[in-house]
Amino acid sequence: IVSVHGVAAAPDGSLYITGNFSGTPVFGAAQPWDDRDSEAESGAFVARLDDAGSVLWLRLLAGGGRDVCTHEDGSATVLGAVHGPVTASTVTVSGPGNADGYLLRVAPDGSVLGLRSTGTSDSDSPEGIAAFPDFSTVTVGRGTTTTGPRRSAADVSRLAER
């Protein structure tokens, strides 16, 4: 089962998509083991499709894929949500709370350009992302405090490129 949660057009007309999978997802000719960063039975994915809709590459990750944005150089940044660590290629990050977000930047060929965690020591739920020309991104989401009186709040954060 596959559910798509984010789509963004690259400058060359190709598309990046992200979302969640359960079981063994198959996307055209790209098989799930092409770039499998998670051995879980369910998780997040990011794929790049050419302008005809054919899959160019696919990565499977831990957590859930929430949204994706593209940059002027054809790269993309995926916003995901995770409970625990997430690994992409040889990089693993963990957030400070029990539910956090991550930003995965991928090159047009699918190689990993960067991975970082986002969030607070409370429970965070990232929901959307947009890119600026300087490669920084802004993310939106919500958080729930787990210390003191329980309450939810909206969150908007601009993150510089690292």
PDB file of C-alpha atoms in Angstrom:
ATOM      1  CA  ILE A   1       0.000   0.000   0.000  1.00  0.00           C
ATOM      2  CA  VAL A   2       1.336   3.433  -0.940  1.00  0.00           C
ATOM      3  CA  SER A   3      -0.025   6.868  -0.008  1.00  0.00           C
ATOM      4  CA  VAL A   4       1.467  10.039  -1.475  1.00  0.00           C
ATOM      5  CA  HIS A   5       1.537  13.102   0.816  1.00  0.00           C
ATOM      6  CA  GLY A   6       3.762  15.533  -1.067  1.00  0.00           C
ATOM      7  CA  VAL A   7       4.674  16.361  -4.664  1.00  0.00           C
ATOM      8  CA  ALA A   8       6.927  19.063  -6.100  1.00  0.00           C
ATOM      9  CA  ALA A   9       8.016  19.905  -9.638  1.00  0.00           C
ATOM     10  CA  ALA A  10      11.740  20.278 -10.379  1.00  0.00           C
ATOM     11  CA  PRO A  11      13.037  22.934 -12.796  1.00  0.00           C
ATOM     12  CA  ASP A  12      13.555  20.292 -15.538  1.00  0.00           C
ATOM     13  CA  GLY A  13       9.909  19.141 -15.408  1.00  0.00           C
ATOM     14  CA  SER A  14      10.529  16.019 -13.353  1.00  0.00           C
ATOM     15  CA  LEU A  15       8.595  15.382 -10.125  1.00  0.00           C
ATOM     16  CA  TYR A  16       9.594  14.427  -6.613  1.00  0.00           C
ATOM     17  CA  ILE A  17       6.990  12.581  -4.535  1.00  0.00           C
ATOM     18  CA  THR A  18       7.001  11.519  -0.904  1.00  0.00           C
ATOM     19  CA  GLY A  19       4.638   9.630   1.333  1.00  0.00           C
ATOM     20  CA  ASN A  20       4.238   6.369   3.198  1.00  0.00           C
ATOM     21  CA  PHE A  21       4.315   2.693   2.301  1.00  0.00           C
ATOM     22  CA  SER A  22       3.205  -0.509   3.976  1.00  0.00           C
ATOM     23  CA  GLY A  23       4.251  -3.957   2.799  1.00  0.00           C
ATOM     24  CA  THR A  24       6.291  -4.090  -0.404  1.00  0.00           C
ATOM     25  CA  PRO A  25       5.784  -1.005  -2.539  1.00  0.00           C
ATOM     26  CA  VAL A  26       6.492  -1.217  -6.263  1.00  0.00           C
ATOM     27  CA  PHE A  27       6.880   1.945  -8.326  1.00  0.00           C
ATOM     28  CA  GLY A  28       7.248   1.096 -11.989  1.00  0.00           C
ATOM     29  CA  ALA A  29      10.692  -0.358 -12.760  1.00  0.00           C
ATOM     30  CA  ALA A  30      12.302   0.878  -9.509  1.00  0.00           C
ATOM     31  CA  GLN A  31      12.216  -1.854  -6.881  1.00  0.00           C
ATOM     32  CA  PRO A  32      12.141  -1.073  -3.154  1.00  0.00           C
ATOM     33  CA  TRP A  33      15.645  -2.403  -2.587  1.00  0.00           C
ATOM     34  CA  ASP A  34      17.245   0.084  -4.996  1.00  0.00           C
ATOM     35  CA  ASP A  35      18.073   2.499  -2.146  1.00  0.00           C
ATOM     36  CA  ARG A  36      16.611   0.965   0.983  1.00  0.00           C
ATOM     37  CA  ASP A  37      17.634   2.926   4.076  1.00  0.00           C
ATOM     38  CA  SER A  38      15.021   1.161   6.211  1.00  0.00           C
ATOM     39  CA  GLU A  39      14.321  -2.563   6.587  1.00  0.00           C
ATOM     40  CA  ALA A  40      10.937  -1.866   8.185  1.00  0.00           C
ATOM     41  CA  GLU A  41       7.725  -3.279   6.737  1.00  0.00           C
ATOM     42  CA  SER A  42       6.373   0.258   6.596  1.00  0.00           C
ATOM     43  CA  GLY A  43       7.840   3.743   6.460  1.00  0.00           C
ATOM     44  CA  ALA A  44       8.490   6.728   4.221  1.00  0.00           C
ATOM     45  CA  PHE A  45       9.590   6.950   0.618  1.00  0.00           C
ATOM     46  CA  VAL A  46      10.910   9.584  -1.753  1.00  0.00           C
ATOM     47  CA  ALA A  47      10.990   9.049  -5.507  1.00  0.00           C
ATOM     48  CA  ARG A  48      11.824  11.068  -8.585  1.00  0.00           C
ATOM     49  CA  LEU A  49       9.729  10.670 -11.722  1.00  0.00           C
ATOM     50  CA  ASP A  50      10.642  11.916 -15.184  1.00  0.00           C
ATOM     51  CA  ASP A  51       8.290  14.184 -17.141  1.00  0.00           C
ATOM     52  CA  ALA A  52       6.533  11.084 -18.554  1.00  0.00           C
ATOM     53  CA  GLY A  53       5.852   9.697 -15.060  1.00  0.00           C
ATOM     54  CA  SER A  54       8.457   6.915 -15.103  1.00  0.00           C
ATOM     55  CA  VAL A  55      10.341   6.304 -11.853  1.00  0.00           C
ATOM     56  CA  LEU A  56      13.993   7.383 -12.063  1.00  0.00           C
ATOM     57  CA  TRP A  57      14.905   6.320  -8.519  1.00  0.00           C
ATOM     58  CA  LEU A  58      13.341   5.478  -5.162  1.00  0.00           C
ATOM     59  CA  ARG A  59      14.537   5.612  -1.537  1.00  0.00           C
ATOM     60  CA  LEU A  60      12.783   3.966   1.417  1.00  0.00           C
ATOM     61  CA  LEU A  61      13.228   5.500   4.866  1.00  0.00           C
ATOM     62  CA  ALA A  62      12.026   5.195   8.450  1.00  0.00           C
ATOM     63  CA  GLY A  63       9.067   7.213   9.671  1.00  0.00           C
ATOM     64  CA  GLY A  64       6.572   8.975   7.447  1.00  0.00           C
ATOM     65  CA  GLY A  65       7.044  11.216   4.425  1.00  0.00           C
ATOM     66  CA  ARG A  66       5.065  14.419   4.914  1.00  0.00           C
ATOM     67  CA  ASP A  67       6.041  16.896   2.169  1.00  0.00           C
ATOM     68  CA  VAL A  68       8.750  17.770  -0.364  1.00  0.00           C
ATOM     69  CA  CYS A  69      10.076  20.957  -1.972  1.00  0.00           C
ATOM     70  CA  THR A  70      12.526  21.497  -4.821  1.00  0.00           C
ATOM     71  CA  HIS A  71      15.468  23.850  -5.263  1.00  0.00           C
ATOM     72  CA  GLU A  72      16.754  25.763  -8.289  1.00  0.00           C
ATOM     73  CA  ASP A  73      19.633  23.270  -8.798  1.00  0.00           C
ATOM     74  CA  GLY A  74      17.165  20.369  -9.201  1.00  0.00           C
ATOM     75  CA  SER A  75      17.738  18.932  -5.722  1.00  0.00           C
ATOM     76  CA  ALA A  76      14.883  18.394  -3.271  1.00  0.00           C
ATOM     77  CA  THR A  77      14.303  18.456   0.484  1.00  0.00           C
ATOM     78  CA  VAL A  78      11.923  15.943   2.041  1.00  0.00           C
ATOM     79  CA  LEU A  79      10.182  16.641   5.333  1.00  0.00           C
ATOM     80  CA  GLY A  80       9.491  13.502   7.347  1.00  0.00           C
ATOM     81  CA  ALA A  81       8.202  12.500  10.755  1.00  0.00           C
ATOM     82  CA  VAL A  82       9.794   9.820  12.909  1.00  0.00           C
ATOM     83  CA  HIS A  83       9.721   8.224  16.361  1.00  0.00           C
ATOM     84  CA  GLY A  84      13.400   7.394  16.893  1.00  0.00           C
ATOM     85  CA  PRO A  85      16.394   7.463  14.554  1.00  0.00           C
ATOM     86  CA  VAL A  86      16.301   7.792  10.762  1.00  0.00           C
ATOM     87  CA  THR A  87      19.090   6.729   8.394  1.00  0.00           C
ATOM     88  CA  ALA A  88      19.803   7.876   4.845  1.00  0.00           C
ATOM     89  CA  SER A  89      22.815   6.400   3.098  1.00  0.00           C
ATOM     90  CA  THR A  90      25.439   6.326   5.870  1.00  0.00           C
ATOM     91  CA  VAL A  91      24.038   9.173   7.989  1.00  0.00           C
ATOM     92  CA  THR A  92      21.797   8.553  11.029  1.00  0.00           C
ATOM     93  CA  VAL A  93      20.112  11.269  13.107  1.00  0.00           C
ATOM     94  CA  SER A  94      17.744  11.271  16.076  1.00  0.00           C
ATOM     95  CA  GLY A  95      15.589  14.113  17.313  1.00  0.00           C
ATOM     96  CA  PRO A  96      15.459  15.372  20.888  1.00  0.00           C
ATOM     97  CA  GLY A  97      11.857  14.288  21.564  1.00  0.00           C
ATOM     98  CA  ASN A  98       9.693  11.210  21.285  1.00  0.00           C
ATOM     99  CA  ALA A  99       8.189  12.395  17.979  1.00  0.00           C
ATOM    100  CA  ASP A 100      10.268  14.592  15.704  1.00  0.00           C
ATOM    101  CA  GLY A 101      10.848  15.589  12.131  1.00  0.00           C
ATOM    102  CA  TYR A 102      13.710  15.215   9.719  1.00  0.00           C
ATOM    103  CA  LEU A 103      14.907  17.000   6.597  1.00  0.00           C
ATOM    104  CA  LEU A 104      16.512  14.869   3.907  1.00  0.00           C
ATOM    105  CA  ARG A 105      18.141  16.703   0.999  1.00  0.00           C
ATOM    106  CA  VAL A 106      18.680  14.629  -2.138  1.00  0.00           C
ATOM    107  CA  ALA A 107      20.492  15.392  -5.397  1.00  0.00           C
ATOM    108  CA  PRO A 108      18.749  14.937  -8.746  1.00  0.00           C
ATOM    109  CA  ASP A 109      20.393  11.482  -9.028  1.00  0.00           C
ATOM    110  CA  GLY A 110      18.997  10.412  -5.619  1.00  0.00           C
ATOM    111  CA  SER A 111      22.237  10.630  -3.676  1.00  0.00           C
ATOM    112  CA  VAL A 112      22.012  12.030  -0.152  1.00  0.00           C
ATOM    113  CA  LEU A 113      23.231  15.611   0.232  1.00  0.00           C
ATOM    114  CA  GLY A 114      22.250  16.015   3.873  1.00  0.00           C
ATOM    115  CA  LEU A 115      20.086  14.757   6.710  1.00  0.00           C
ATOM    116  CA  ARG A 116      19.155  16.588   9.891  1.00  0.00           C
ATOM    117  CA  SER A 117      16.574  16.270  12.634  1.00  0.00           C
ATOM    118  CA  THR A 118      14.060  18.925  13.609  1.00  0.00           C
ATOM    119  CA  GLY A 119      11.890  19.236  16.664  1.00  0.00           C
ATOM    120  CA  THR A 120      11.868  19.924  20.348  1.00  0.00           C
ATOM    121  CA  SER A 121      11.996  17.765  23.460  1.00  0.00           C
ATOM    122  CA  ASP A 122       8.198  17.557  23.257  1.00  0.00           C
ATOM    123  CA  SER A 123       6.074  15.774  20.652  1.00  0.00           C
ATOM    124  CA  ASP A 124       6.276  17.423  17.213  1.00  0.00           C
ATOM    125  CA  SER A 125       4.393  16.751  13.984  1.00  0.00           C
ATOM    126  CA  PRO A 126       5.898  18.325  10.856  1.00  0.00           C
ATOM    127  CA  GLU A 127       3.338  18.916   8.102  1.00  0.00           C
ATOM    128  CA  GLY A 128       4.650  21.124   5.265  1.00  0.00           C
ATOM    129  CA  ILE A 129       7.797  22.593   3.723  1.00  0.00           C
ATOM    130  CA  ALA A 130       8.740  25.319   1.223  1.00  0.00           C
ATOM    131  CA  ALA A 131      12.107  26.385  -0.214  1.00  0.00           C
ATOM    132  CA  PHE A 132      13.764  29.775  -0.599  1.00  0.00           C
ATOM    133  CA  PRO A 133      16.276  30.659  -3.363  1.00  0.00           C
ATOM    134  CA  ASP A 134      19.171  30.532  -0.833  1.00  0.00           C
ATOM    135  CA  PHE A 135      18.379  26.805  -0.227  1.00  0.00           C
ATOM    136  CA  SER A 136      16.947  27.476   3.229  1.00  0.00           C
ATOM    137  CA  THR A 137      13.536  26.004   3.967  1.00  0.00           C
ATOM    138  CA  VAL A 138      10.544  26.877   6.073  1.00  0.00           C
ATOM    139  CA  THR A 139       8.613  24.112   7.791  1.00  0.00           C
ATOM    140  CA  VAL A 140       5.185  24.159   9.377  1.00  0.00           C
ATOM    141  CA  GLY A 141       3.663  21.739  11.815  1.00  0.00           C
ATOM    142  CA  ARG A 142       2.229  21.334  15.243  1.00  0.00           C
ATOM    143  CA  GLY A 143       3.580  20.347  18.605  1.00  0.00           C
ATOM    144  CA  THR A 144       2.152  19.008  21.825  1.00  0.00           C
ATOM    145  CA  THR A 145       3.793  19.656  25.157  1.00  0.00           C
ATOM    146  CA  THR A 146       4.362  16.562  27.237  1.00  0.00           C
ATOM    147  CA  THR A 147       5.567  18.399  30.339  1.00  0.00           C
ATOM    148  CA  GLY A 148       3.251  20.510  32.438  1.00  0.00           C
ATOM    149  CA  PRO A 149      -0.278  21.202  31.176  1.00  0.00           C
ATOM    150  CA  ARG A 150      -0.832  19.330  27.885  1.00  0.00           C
ATOM    151  CA  ARG A 151      -1.451  21.744  25.009  1.00  0.00           C
ATOM    152  CA  SER A 152      -0.955  21.918  21.250  1.00  0.00           C
ATOM    153  CA  ALA A 153       0.596  24.770  19.296  1.00  0.00           C
ATOM    154  CA  ALA A 154       1.338  25.615  15.678  1.00  0.00           C
ATOM    155  CA  ASP A 155       4.986  25.902  14.687  1.00  0.00           C
ATOM    156  CA  VAL A 156       6.666  27.738  11.789  1.00  0.00           C
ATOM    157  CA  SER A 157      10.469  27.449  11.511  1.00  0.00           C
ATOM    158  CA  ARG A 158      12.931  28.746   8.913  1.00  0.00           C
ATOM    159  CA  LEU A 159      16.025  26.578   8.705  1.00  0.00           C
ATOM    160  CA  ALA A 160      19.272  27.640   7.063  1.00  0.00           C
ATOM    161  CA  GLU A 161      20.998  25.299   4.630  1.00  0.00           C
ATOM    162  CA  ARG A 162      23.762  23.268   6.291  1.00  0.00           C
TER     163      ARG A 162
END
